[in-house]
Structure formats: structure tokens, C-alpha cells
mmCIF file of N, CA, C and O in Angstrom:
data_model
loop_
_atom_site.group_PDB
_atom_site.id
_atom_site.type_symbol
_atom_site.label_atom_id
_atom_site.label_comp_id
_atom_site.label_asym_id
_atom_site.label_seq_id
_atom_site.Cartn_x
_atom_site.Cartn_y
_atom_site.Cartn_z
ATOM 1 N N MET C 218 7.711 81.801 -56.698
ATOM 2 C CA MET C 218 7.150 80.528 -57.097
ATOM 3 C C MET C 218 7.677 79.428 -56.186
ATOM 4 O O MET C 218 8.847 79.384 -55.853
ATOM 5 N N ILE C 219 6.776 78.532 -55.798
ATOM 6 C CA ILE C 219 7.143 77.418 -54.921
ATOM 7 C C ILE C 219 7.642 76.258 -55.782
ATOM 8 O O ILE C 219 6.958 75.839 -56.715
ATOM 9 N N PRO C 220 8.838 75.739 -55.479
ATOM 10 C CA PRO C 220 9.367 74.629 -56.281
ATOM 11 C C PRO C 220 8.583 73.339 -56.016
ATOM 12 O O PRO C 220 8.062 73.134 -54.926
ATOM 13 N N ASN C 221 8.515 72.469 -57.021
ATOM 14 C CA ASN C 221 7.858 71.181 -56.874
ATOM 15 C C ASN C 221 8.812 70.244 -56.147
ATOM 16 O O ASN C 221 9.829 69.831 -56.703
ATOM 17 N N ILE C 222 8.501 69.898 -54.903
ATOM 18 C CA ILE C 222 9.391 69.049 -54.105
ATOM 19 C C ILE C 222 8.912 67.596 -54.051
ATOM 20 O O ILE C 222 9.529 66.777 -53.409
ATOM 21 N N MET C 223 7.816 67.293 -54.730
ATOM 22 C CA MET C 223 7.310 65.920 -54.756
ATOM 23 C C MET C 223 8.137 65.092 -55.739
ATOM 24 O O MET C 223 8.454 65.550 -56.828
ATOM 25 N N LYS C 224 8.474 63.876 -55.341
ATOM 26 C CA LYS C 224 9.196 62.986 -56.239
ATOM 27 C C LYS C 224 8.247 62.466 -57.307
ATOM 28 O O LYS C 224 7.104 62.144 -57.024
ATOM 29 N N SER C 225 8.740 62.379 -58.511
ATOM 30 C CA SER C 225 7.895 61.871 -59.593
ATOM 31 C C SER C 225 8.026 60.358 -59.695
ATOM 32 O O SER C 225 9.037 59.772 -59.300
ATOM 33 N N ASP C 226 6.989 59.724 -60.221
ATOM 34 C CA ASP C 226 6.967 58.286 -60.495
ATOM 35 C C ASP C 226 7.145 57.397 -59.260
ATOM 36 O O ASP C 226 7.697 56.308 -59.358
ATOM 37 N N ILE C 227 6.681 57.831 -58.092
ATOM 38 C CA ILE C 227 6.751 56.981 -56.906
ATOM 39 C C ILE C 227 5.372 56.480 -56.477
ATOM 40 O O ILE C 227 5.274 55.591 -55.648
ATOM 41 N N HIS C 228 4.326 57.030 -57.057
ATOM 42 C CA HIS C 228 2.977 56.636 -56.671
ATOM 43 C C HIS C 228 2.455 55.535 -57.591
ATOM 44 O O HIS C 228 2.772 55.517 -58.784
ATOM 45 N N PRO C 229 1.651 54.610 -57.065
ATOM 46 C CA PRO C 229 1.124 53.522 -57.896
ATOM 47 C C PRO C 229 0.281 54.057 -59.053
ATOM 48 O O PRO C 229 -0.447 55.037 -58.901
ATOM 49 N N GLN C 230 0.374 53.399 -60.183
ATOM 50 C CA GLN C 230 -0.377 53.811 -61.367
ATOM 51 C C GLN C 230 -1.781 53.205 -61.394
ATOM 52 O O GLN C 230 -2.649 53.709 -62.078
ATOM 53 N N ASP C 231 -2.004 52.111 -60.657
ATOM 54 C CA ASP C 231 -3.291 51.414 -60.704
ATOM 55 C C ASP C 231 -4.198 51.738 -59.515
ATOM 56 O O ASP C 231 -4.987 50.912 -59.073
ATOM 57 N N TYR C 232 -4.111 52.937 -58.984
ATOM 58 C CA TYR C 232 -4.939 53.392 -57.870
ATOM 59 C C TYR C 232 -6.330 53.694 -58.406
ATOM 60 O O TYR C 232 -6.494 54.528 -59.290
ATOM 61 N N ARG C 233 -7.356 52.960 -57.920
ATOM 62 C CA ARG C 233 -8.712 53.139 -58.421
ATOM 63 C C ARG C 233 -9.716 52.776 -57.344
ATOM 64 O O ARG C 233 -9.354 52.278 -56.294
ATOM 65 N N LYS C 234 -10.998 53.004 -57.606
ATOM 66 C CA LYS C 234 -12.063 52.683 -56.663
ATOM 67 C C LYS C 234 -12.252 51.172 -56.614
ATOM 68 O O LYS C 234 -12.244 50.493 -57.649
ATOM 69 N N VAL C 235 -12.417 50.637 -55.391
ATOM 70 C CA VAL C 235 -12.614 49.211 -55.156
ATOM 71 C C VAL C 235 -13.710 49.047 -54.109
ATOM 72 O O VAL C 235 -13.779 49.820 -53.152
ATOM 73 N N ILE C 236 -14.575 48.044 -54.282
ATOM 74 C CA ILE C 236 -15.588 47.721 -53.277
ATOM 75 C C ILE C 236 -14.996 46.672 -52.348
ATOM 76 O O ILE C 236 -14.516 45.630 -52.799
ATOM 77 N N PHE C 237 -15.020 46.943 -51.053
ATOM 78 C CA PHE C 237 -14.635 45.963 -50.050
ATOM 79 C C PHE C 237 -15.911 45.422 -49.428
ATOM 80 O O PHE C 237 -16.733 46.192 -48.927
ATOM 81 N N HIS C 238 -16.093 44.100 -49.483
ATOM 82 C CA HIS C 238 -17.290 43.450 -48.953
ATOM 83 C C HIS C 238 -16.937 42.737 -47.658
ATOM 84 O O HIS C 238 -16.061 41.872 -47.628
ATOM 85 N N ASP C 239 -17.607 43.106 -46.568
ATOM 86 C CA ASP C 239 -17.412 42.480 -45.260
ATOM 87 C C ASP C 239 -18.250 41.202 -45.219
ATOM 88 O O ASP C 239 -19.474 41.251 -45.231
ATOM 89 N N ASN C 240 -17.591 40.047 -45.154
ATOM 90 C CA ASN C 240 -18.289 38.762 -45.139
ATOM 91 C C ASN C 240 -19.151 38.575 -43.895
ATOM 92 O O ASN C 240 -20.186 37.908 -43.947
ATOM 93 N N ALA C 241 -18.756 39.140 -42.771
ATOM 94 C CA ALA C 241 -19.483 38.951 -41.520
ATOM 95 C C ALA C 241 -20.775 39.759 -41.467
ATOM 96 O O ALA C 241 -21.804 39.270 -41.012
ATOM 97 N N SER C 242 -20.745 40.993 -41.948
ATOM 98 C CA SER C 242 -21.924 41.859 -41.839
ATOM 99 C C SER C 242 -22.690 42.013 -43.154
ATOM 100 O O SER C 242 -23.836 42.440 -43.155
ATOM 101 N N GLY C 243 -22.044 41.710 -44.261
ATOM 102 C CA GLY C 243 -22.670 41.913 -45.567
ATOM 103 C C GLY C 243 -22.552 43.339 -46.077
ATOM 104 O O GLY C 243 -23.018 43.660 -47.160
ATOM 105 N N GLU C 244 -21.908 44.201 -45.313
ATOM 106 C CA GLU C 244 -21.747 45.624 -45.670
ATOM 107 C C GLU C 244 -20.693 45.783 -46.758
ATOM 108 O O GLU C 244 -19.705 45.059 -46.802
ATOM 109 N N ASP C 245 -20.913 46.735 -47.659
ATOM 110 C CA ASP C 245 -19.949 47.073 -48.708
ATOM 111 C C ASP C 245 -19.427 48.485 -48.498
ATOM 112 O O ASP C 245 -20.170 49.371 -48.078
ATOM 113 N N PHE C 246 -18.143 48.689 -48.805
ATOM 114 C CA PHE C 246 -17.493 49.988 -48.698
ATOM 115 C C PHE C 246 -16.802 50.282 -50.019
ATOM 116 O O PHE C 246 -16.092 49.432 -50.542
ATOM 117 N N LEU C 247 -16.991 51.467 -50.569
ATOM 118 C CA LEU C 247 -16.297 51.881 -51.783
ATOM 119 C C LEU C 247 -15.189 52.842 -51.392
ATOM 120 O O LEU C 247 -15.436 53.888 -50.789
ATOM 121 N N MET C 248 -13.949 52.464 -51.713
ATOM 122 C CA MET C 248 -12.808 53.327 -51.405
ATOM 123 C C MET C 248 -11.704 53.082 -52.420
ATOM 124 O O MET C 248 -11.781 52.136 -53.200
ATOM 125 N N SER C 249 -10.720 53.916 -52.422
ATOM 126 C CA SER C 249 -9.610 53.793 -53.362
ATOM 127 C C SER C 249 -8.581 52.798 -52.854
ATOM 128 O O SER C 249 -8.308 52.735 -51.658
ATOM 129 N N SER C 250 -8.020 52.026 -53.783
ATOM 130 C CA SER C 250 -7.033 51.016 -53.419
ATOM 131 C C SER C 250 -6.262 50.578 -54.655
ATOM 132 O O SER C 250 -6.682 50.832 -55.786
ATOM 133 N N THR C 251 -5.149 49.878 -54.437
ATOM 134 C CA THR C 251 -4.394 49.272 -55.524
ATOM 135 C C THR C 251 -4.519 47.756 -55.491
ATOM 136 O O THR C 251 -3.894 47.072 -56.297
ATOM 137 N N ILE C 252 -5.325 47.203 -54.586
ATOM 138 C CA ILE C 252 -5.460 45.759 -54.437
ATOM 139 C C ILE C 252 -6.025 45.145 -55.726
ATOM 140 O O ILE C 252 -6.887 45.725 -56.369
ATOM 141 N N ALA C 253 -5.515 43.974 -56.087
ATOM 142 C CA ALA C 253 -5.948 43.310 -57.313
ATOM 143 C C ALA C 253 -7.172 42.440 -57.060
ATOM 144 O O ALA C 253 -7.295 41.823 -56.003
ATOM 145 N N SER C 254 -8.075 42.419 -58.023
ATOM 146 C CA SER C 254 -9.263 41.576 -57.943
ATOM 147 C C SER C 254 -9.802 41.352 -59.346
ATOM 148 O O SER C 254 -9.870 42.277 -60.151
ATOM 149 N N GLU C 255 -10.196 40.110 -59.632
ATOM 150 C CA GLU C 255 -10.795 39.802 -60.923
ATOM 151 C C GLU C 255 -12.314 39.850 -60.850
ATOM 152 O O GLU C 255 -12.985 39.929 -61.871
ATOM 153 N N GLU C 256 -12.871 39.785 -59.646
ATOM 154 C CA GLU C 256 -14.323 39.844 -59.442
ATOM 155 C C GLU C 256 -14.781 41.303 -59.469
ATOM 156 O O GLU C 256 -14.078 42.189 -58.989
ATOM 157 N N THR C 257 -15.962 41.557 -60.018
ATOM 158 C CA THR C 257 -16.517 42.910 -60.042
ATOM 159 C C THR C 257 -17.946 42.899 -59.514
ATOM 160 O O THR C 257 -18.587 41.855 -59.438
ATOM 161 N N LYS C 258 -18.421 44.084 -59.169
ATOM 162 C CA LYS C 258 -19.772 44.244 -58.628
ATOM 163 C C LYS C 258 -20.259 45.645 -58.980
ATOM 164 O O LYS C 258 -19.475 46.590 -59.015
ATOM 165 N N LYS C 259 -21.558 45.776 -59.225
ATOM 166 C CA LYS C 259 -22.132 47.074 -59.559
ATOM 167 C C LYS C 259 -22.422 47.846 -58.261
ATOM 168 O O LYS C 259 -22.983 47.308 -57.314
ATOM 169 N N TRP C 260 -22.025 49.107 -58.225
ATOM 170 C CA TRP C 260 -22.243 49.995 -57.081
ATOM 171 C C TRP C 260 -23.519 50.792 -57.315
ATOM 172 O O TRP C 260 -24.067 50.805 -58.416
ATOM 173 N N SER C 261 -23.998 51.498 -56.311
ATOM 174 C CA SER C 261 -25.246 52.267 -56.401
ATOM 175 C C SER C 261 -25.186 53.402 -57.428
ATOM 176 O O SER C 261 -26.222 53.895 -57.858
ATOM 177 N N ASP C 262 -23.987 53.814 -57.847
ATOM 178 C CA ASP C 262 -23.865 54.863 -58.866
ATOM 179 C C ASP C 262 -24.003 54.309 -60.284
ATOM 180 O O ASP C 262 -23.910 55.040 -61.259
ATOM 181 N N GLY C 263 -24.217 52.993 -60.394
ATOM 182 C CA GLY C 263 -24.382 52.355 -61.689
ATOM 183 C C GLY C 263 -23.095 51.861 -62.315
ATOM 184 O O GLY C 263 -23.125 51.169 -63.322
ATOM 185 N N ASN C 264 -21.952 52.201 -61.727
ATOM 186 C CA ASN C 264 -20.658 51.759 -62.250
ATOM 187 C C ASN C 264 -20.269 50.421 -61.647
ATOM 188 O O ASN C 264 -20.673 50.082 -60.538
ATOM 189 N N GLU C 265 -19.457 49.677 -62.378
ATOM 190 C CA GLU C 265 -18.963 48.395 -61.909
ATOM 191 C C GLU C 265 -17.525 48.565 -61.435
ATOM 192 O O GLU C 265 -16.709 49.197 -62.118
ATOM 193 N N TYR C 266 -17.224 48.009 -60.268
ATOM 194 C CA TYR C 266 -15.901 48.147 -59.657
ATOM 195 C C TYR C 266 -15.382 46.782 -59.242
ATOM 196 O O TYR C 266 -16.164 45.872 -58.983
ATOM 197 N N PRO C 267 -14.050 46.644 -59.122
ATOM 198 C CA PRO C 267 -13.489 45.412 -58.557
ATOM 199 C C PRO C 267 -13.997 45.250 -57.127
ATOM 200 O O PRO C 267 -14.218 46.242 -56.428
ATOM 201 N N VAL C 268 -14.210 44.000 -56.702
ATOM 202 C CA VAL C 268 -14.679 43.754 -55.337
ATOM 203 C C VAL C 268 -13.727 42.786 -54.645
ATOM 204 O O VAL C 268 -13.241 41.831 -55.248
ATOM 205 N N VAL C 269 -13.440 43.082 -53.365
ATOM 206 C CA VAL C 269 -12.564 42.260 -52.540
ATOM 207 C C VAL C 269 -13.312 41.925 -51.258
ATOM 208 O O VAL C 269 -13.860 42.818 -50.605
ATOM 209 N N SER C 270 -13.347 40.648 -50.907
ATOM 210 C CA SER C 270 -14.012 40.222 -49.670
ATOM 211 C C SER C 270 -13.024 40.274 -48.509
ATOM 212 O O SER C 270 -11.859 39.874 -48.655
ATOM 213 N N VAL C 271 -13.501 40.784 -47.381
ATOM 214 C CA VAL C 271 -12.695 40.828 -46.157
ATOM 215 C C VAL C 271 -13.471 40.136 -45.037
ATOM 216 O O VAL C 271 -14.694 40.087 -45.061
ATOM 217 N N GLU C 272 -12.774 39.597 -44.069
ATOM 218 C CA GLU C 272 -13.411 38.871 -42.976
ATOM 219 C C GLU C 272 -13.953 39.791 -41.886
ATOM 220 O O GLU C 272 -14.862 39.416 -41.161
ATOM 221 N N ILE C 273 -13.376 40.978 -41.763
ATOM 222 C CA ILE C 273 -13.759 41.880 -40.679
ATOM 223 C C ILE C 273 -13.571 43.323 -41.125
ATOM 224 O O ILE C 273 -12.683 43.627 -41.920
ATOM 225 N N SER C 274 -14.426 44.190 -40.654
ATOM 226 C CA SER C 274 -14.324 45.625 -40.928
ATOM 227 C C SER C 274 -14.970 46.369 -39.777
ATOM 228 O O SER C 274 -15.428 45.765 -38.812
ATOM 229 N N SER C 275 -15.069 47.664 -39.897
ATOM 230 C CA SER C 275 -15.701 48.465 -38.852
ATOM 231 C C SER C 275 -17.190 48.143 -38.734
ATOM 232 O O SER C 275 -17.808 48.400 -37.707
ATOM 233 N N ALA C 276 -17.793 47.562 -39.777
ATOM 234 C CA ALA C 276 -19.216 47.215 -39.732
ATOM 235 C C ALA C 276 -19.485 45.956 -38.900
ATOM 236 O O ALA C 276 -20.556 45.814 -38.346
ATOM 237 N N SER C 277 -18.501 45.064 -38.800
ATOM 238 C CA SER C 277 -18.719 43.818 -38.084
ATOM 239 C C SER C 277 -17.960 43.707 -36.763
ATOM 240 O O SER C 277 -18.171 42.778 -36.008
ATOM 241 N N HIS C 278 -17.088 44.644 -36.495
ATOM 242 C CA HIS C 278 -16.331 44.609 -35.241
ATOM 243 C C HIS C 278 -16.271 46.028 -34.662
ATOM 244 O O HIS C 278 -15.734 46.928 -35.309
ATOM 245 N N PRO C 279 -16.799 46.239 -33.482
ATOM 246 C CA PRO C 279 -16.917 47.599 -32.933
ATOM 247 C C PRO C 279 -15.584 48.314 -32.678
ATOM 248 O O PRO C 279 -15.558 49.533 -32.618
ATOM 249 N N PHE C 280 -14.484 47.577 -32.540
ATOM 250 C CA PHE C 280 -13.211 48.212 -32.237
ATOM 251 C C PHE C 280 -12.232 48.166 -33.408
ATOM 252 O O PHE C 280 -11.078 48.527 -33.257
ATOM 253 N N TYR C 281 -12.689 47.723 -34.573
ATOM 254 C CA TYR C 281 -11.827 47.661 -35.745
ATOM 255 C C TYR C 281 -11.604 49.077 -36.275
ATOM 256 O O TYR C 281 -12.545 49.809 -36.496
ATOM 257 N N THR C 282 -10.352 49.439 -36.478
ATOM 258 C CA THR C 282 -10.045 50.791 -36.957
ATOM 259 C C THR C 282 -9.311 50.775 -38.288
ATOM 260 O O THR C 282 -8.908 51.804 -38.774
ATOM 261 N N GLY C 283 -9.131 49.619 -38.888
ATOM 262 C CA GLY C 283 -8.492 49.569 -40.213
ATOM 263 C C GLY C 283 -7.152 48.972 -40.157
ATOM 264 O O GLY C 283 -6.444 48.775 -41.048
#
């Protein structure tokens, strides 16, 4: 049996899906994050998620890598 070598209680508890909205291109990205947001938006799957606006992303800048 392989022992569990992962430390417990070190990962964030509020990790969830968040929509990132690129202000320059208007593109939206759904990904996991712990960033806080009080604003929400409905995604194409019908669920509502927190939304965070960003000034630049890979959709608006050809060399942006994150």
C-alpha cells in the first residue's frame, strides 16, 4: 500500500468555477479560482457563477500567457 504523503488542510476551501471577462475583447473564460467576487453571470450551461473583469487575456493580447 502506498502511504498518503499529501499534507492535509493546505488547499483552499473556496476553490470553485469563476467566469473571467476580458474587458478588451469581450471574451469570457470559465475556470477554477479562489478569487472573490460579488458579481455573478449566467454561463452557457445555465448555471450562475461569480464573474471577475480583467483588462487583458489571451483573447485580447497575442503574447499573453497568463
